[in-house]
C-alpha positions in Angstrom: 67.5 34.2 -23.8 69.6 30.7 -23.1 68.0 28.1 -21.4 71.0 27.3 -19.6 72.4 28.4 -16.6 75.1 31.0 -16.1 77.5 30.8 -13.8 78.7 34.2 -14.0 82.1 33.3 -11.4 82.5 30.9 -8.7 84.8 33.0 -7.2 82.3 36.3 -7.0 78.9 33.8 -5.9 76.5 35.6 -8.3 74.4 33.0 -9.4 72.6 34.2 -12.6 69.5 32.0 -13.9 65.7 32.1 -15.9 62.9 33.2 -13.7 61.2 30.4 -12.3 58.3 28.2 -12.8 56.8 26.8 -10.0 54.1 24.5 -11.4 52.3 23.8 -7.5 51.3 26.6 -5.5 48.9 27.4 -2.9 47.8 31.2 -2.5 44.8 30.9 -0.3 42.2 33.7 -0.3 41.5 36.6 0.4 43.5 38.9 2.0 46.6 36.8 3.1 46.4 36.2 -1.1 47.2 39.7 -1.4 49.9 39.5 0.6 51.3 35.8 -0.8 50.9 36.6 -4.7 53.9 39.9 -3.6 56.0 37.2 -2.5 55.9 35.1 -5.6 58.1 37.7 -7.8 60.3 38.2 -5.3 60.9 35.0 -4.3 62.1 34.6 -8.1 59.4 32.6 -9.6 58.0 34.7 -12.8 55.0 31.6 -13.7 53.0 29.5 -11.0 50.1 27.2 -11.1 47.6 27.8 -8.2 46.1 25.7 -6.3 42.2 25.7 -6.5 41.3 24.3 -2.5 41.1 27.7 -1.1 38.2 29.2 0.8 35.0 28.6 -0.8 36.6 26.6 -3.5 37.1 27.0 -7.5 34.4 25.3 -9.5 33.9 27.3 -11.8 36.6 29.5 -14.6 34.5 32.7 -13.6 35.9 31.7 -10.1 39.3 31.3 -11.2 39.6 34.1 -13.2 38.5 36.6 -10.6 41.1 35.2 -8.4 43.7 35.3 -11.0 42.5 39.0 -11.6 43.1 39.6 -7.4 46.2 37.7 -7.5 47.9 40.0 -10.6 46.7 43.4 -9.0 48.3 42.3 -5.7 52.1 41.0 -7.7 52.2 43.8 -9.7 51.2 41.9 -12.8 54.4 40.6 -12.8 53.8 36.5 -13.0 51.7 34.5 -14.6 49.4 33.2 -12.6 48.2 30.1 -14.0 44.3 29.0 -13.1 43.1 25.7 -12.2 39.6 24.4 -11.4 39.1 21.5 -8.1 37.8 18.6 -9.9 34.3 17.3 -8.7 30.8 15.1 -9.1 29.2 18.9 -11.0 32.4 19.0 -13.1 31.4 18.8 -16.3 32.2 18.4 -19.9 30.4 21.9 -20.3 32.1 23.0 -17.4 35.5 22.0 -19.3 34.8 23.7 -22.7 34.4 26.6 -20.9 36.8 27.0 -18.9 39.7 25.6 -21.8 38.3 28.5 -24.2 39.6 31.2 -20.9 42.8 29.7 -20.4 41.8 27.4 -17.6 44.0 24.7 -18.7 44.0 22.7 -15.1 41.9 20.7 -13.9 43.3 19.5 -9.7 41.8 16.0 -8.5 41.9 15.2 -5.0 41.0 12.1 -3.4 38.4 12.3 -1.0 39.3 13.3 2.3 43.8 12.7 1.5 45.1 15.8 2.2 44.4 20.2 3.7 41.2 21.3 1.6 40.1 17.7 -0.2 36.9 17.2 1.3 34.8 17.4 -1.6 37.3 15.7 -3.7 36.9 12.7 -5.7 35.4 8.9 -4.5 34.8 7.0 -7.7 37.6 8.1 -10.6 35.9 5.8 -13.0 33.4 8.0 -13.3 35.3 10.7 -14.7 36.9 8.7 -16.9 35.0 10.9 -19.6 35.9 13.5 -18.4 39.5 12.6 -18.5 39.3 11.8 -22.1 37.5 15.2 -22.9 40.7 16.9 -21.1 42.7 14.9 -24.1 40.8 16.1 -27.0 41.0 19.9 -25.8 44.8 19.7 -24.6 43.8 19.9 -21.0 45.8 18.8 -18.0 45.2 16.8 -14.8 46.9 17.5 -11.8 46.7 14.6 -9.5 47.5 14.3 -5.2 48.3 10.7 -5.7 47.3 9.5 -2.6 45.1 7.1 -1.3 42.6 7.7 1.9 43.8 5.7 4.6 41.8 2.7 5.1 42.6 -1.0 6.0 46.5 -2.0 4.2 46.5 2.3 3.6 48.4 4.5 5.2 50.1 7.7 5.4 53.7 5.7 4.3 52.5 3.5 1.4 49.3 5.8 0.5 51.2 7.2 -2.8 52.2 4.0 -3.7 48.6 2.2 -3.4 47.9 4.9 -5.5 49.5 3.3 -8.6 47.5 0.8 -10.1 44.6 3.7 -10.0 46.8 6.1 -11.9 48.3 3.7 -14.6 44.2 2.9 -15.0 43.9 6.0 -15.7 46.9 6.5 -18.2 45.2 3.3 -20.0 42.0 4.3 -20.6 42.2 8.1 -20.8 45.8 7.9 -24.0 47.0 11.4 -24.6 46.1 12.4 -21.6 48.5 15.3 -19.6 48.5 14.3 -16.5 51.0 15.2 -13.5 51.7 12.8 -10.6 51.9 16.6 -7.6 54.4 16.0 -5.2 55.7 13.2 -6.4 57.2 11.5 -2.6 58.1 7.5 -3.2 60.8 6.0 -4.8 57.7 4.0 -6.6 56.1 6.6 -7.5 59.2 7.5 -8.9 60.2 4.1 -10.7 56.8 4.3 -11.9 56.3 7.4 -13.7 59.9 6.7 -15.5 58.1 4.4 -17.4 55.7 6.5 -18.4 54.8 8.4 -21.7 56.2 12.1 -22.7 52.2 12.9 -21.7 52.8 11.7 -17.7 55.6 13.9 -15.5 55.5 14.7 -12.3 56.7 17.7 -9.7 58.9 17.7 -6.7 58.8 20.2 -4.1 61.8 21.7 -2.9 61.1 20.3 0.7 61.1 16.9 -0.7 64.5 17.4 -2.3 65.5 17.4 2.1 63.6 16.0 4.2 62.5 12.8 5.5 59.6 11.3 7.8 61.4 12.4 11.2 61.7 16.1 10.5 58.1 16.2 10.3 57.2 14.1 13.4 60.2 16.3 15.3 59.0 19.8 13.5 55.5 20.0 12.9 55.5 22.7 10.3 57.8 20.2 8.2 54.3 18.1 8.8 52.6 17.7 5.2 51.2 15.3 2.6 52.5 13.7 0.8 54.3 13.2 3.7 58.3 12.7 3.0 59.2 9.2 3.4 62.4 7.0 4.6 66.2 8.1 3.5 66.1 5.6 0.7 63.1 7.7 -0.9 65.1 10.9 -0.7 67.9 9.4 -2.5 65.8 8.5 -5.1 64.0 11.8 -5.9 67.6 13.3 -5.5 68.8 11.3 -8.1 65.9 11.4 -10.4 66.3 14.7 -10.3 69.9 15.7 -10.7 70.0 12.8 -14.0 67.5 15.5 -15.9 64.9 12.8 -16.8 62.4 15.4 -18.5 59.5 13.3 -16.8 60.4 15.9 -13.3 59.9 19.3 -13.2 59.8 22.1 -10.0 56.6 22.5 -8.1 57.5 24.0 -4.6 53.7 22.8 -3.1 54.3 26.1 -0.3 51.9 26.1 1.3 51.4 28.0 4.0 49.5 27.8 7.3 49.1 30.6 10.7 51.9 30.0 13.1 47.9 29.1 16.0 46.9 26.6 12.8 50.9 24.4 13.0 51.0 24.6 16.5 46.8 23.1 16.8 46.2 20.0 18.4 45.4 19.1 15.0 48.1 20.5 12.8 47.3 21.4 8.7 49.3 19.7 6.1 51.6 22.3 4.0 55.1 24.0 3.9 55.7 27.4 3.2 59.3 27.6 1.2 57.5 29.6 -1.2 58.9 33.3 0.4 62.8 32.1 -0.4 62.5 29.6 -3.5 65.2 31.1 -5.2 67.1 30.7 -2.6 66.4 27.5 -0.8 67.0 25.7 -4.5 70.4 27.2 -5.2 71.7 26.3 -1.9 70.6 22.6 -2.9 71.5 22.8 -6.1 74.7 24.5 -5.3 75.7 21.6 -2.3 75.1 18.7 -4.8 77.5 20.2 -7.1 74.9 20.7 -9.9 74.3 24.3 -10.5 74.5 23.2 -13.9 71.2 22.0 -14.6 69.2 24.3 -12.1 67.7 25.9 -15.2 65.9 22.6 -16.4 64.4 21.6 -13.6 63.0 24.9 -12.3 61.3 26.4 -16.0 63.1 24.9 -19.3 61.2 21.5 -18.8 58.4 22.4 -17.5 57.4 24.6 -19.1 57.8 22.7 -22.1 55.2 20.0 -20.8 52.9 23.0 -20.6 53.3 24.4 -24.0 54.8 28.4 -22.6 57.1 29.8 -24.5 60.7 30.3 -22.7 61.3 32.9 -20.2 63.2 36.2 -21.0 63.2 37.0 -17.6 66.1 36.5 -15.2 67.0 36.6 -11.3 70.5 36.5 -10.1 71.4 35.4 -6.7 74.7 36.3 -4.6 76.0 34.5 -1.2 74.7 36.2 1.6 75.2 35.6 5.9 72.0 36.2 6.2 68.8 33.6 7.9 65.8 32.8 6.9 62.9 34.6 9.0 61.4 33.6 12.1 58.0 34.1 10.8 56.8 35.8 7.3 53.0 36.5 7.4 52.1 35.0 10.6 53.5 31.8 9.6 56.9 29.6 10.0 58.7 29.7 7.0 60.4 26.4 5.7 63.8 26.2 7.7 63.1 29.4 10.0 66.0 30.7 11.2 68.4 28.5 9.4 71.4 30.2 6.7 69.4 31.7 3.8 73.4 31.0 2.2 71.8 32.8 -1.0 69.9 35.9 -1.3 68.0 37.0 -4.4 70.2 40.8 -5.8 68.5 41.8 -9.3 65.8 40.7 -11.6 66.2 41.3 -15.3 62.2 41.6 -16.2 60.9 42.1 -19.8 
């Protein structure tokens, strides 16, 4: 299948796209995971990287493979679920080697205490350089939540920027290591990634393409980490995505939480965009007049970085007057009760 958009006709309002590659998604655990996995394919995604900060967390390859089997059964085996391991103090070279042999190629680095499920995260990054060098040797990928914990002069707004020296040190000390800066949110990090070699990339979420800090303060379902920042950061994110810079591709960071939790005194971080992935992105790119470059962002560049073949699956979307539901699976979806504008009309799977 060609890797360019087939906009069938602006008059008929039909858009055909390749199946999406979501390079960052949270599918939770237990029965909730079964129900969320079912939504992945029907949101337009045929390949995704699943995060390991479940309950319990995914530390070993055997745990990742068991989780993968559960997700495949729940989704009808239409989706290619790429699995990841949670980097923690017991991660060893032997565990990396086993994971790599079983096709688990991604390791997720959470600095301790920076977001939901990061309580087993890393404190001393430098002590993991031998692990990172082994990952480079094996061709594995390090996915990093690039924020420093709140302390002293570091707070929620500059936490990502304050991580840049740590990221720069990893790049310098672990040459050739494939690194992904997850859910980039600041102009400073974007400018840094743009200067990086081709083995460093960054994912961009749906919500970071649209909202700023005000939208999180005024509406807790939008609360997430890293927090969306100011208008200048939003502009920088949109500018780099629409410029087709090869360092940047799609990762939703869709992270559903139940309504009662989101309305609690300490609501957890996470935006649930994953039930309408294709609809949201077609709307955003159509409004910007950039539909022609959408396939590169949602499929081609991410698959190339991951060494995956281009998909042969296609989805067709049509304009709609329907609205995003108020609630899905007991969670408030992103842009609940707002116009959907585009909906998936058909799938073509091979």
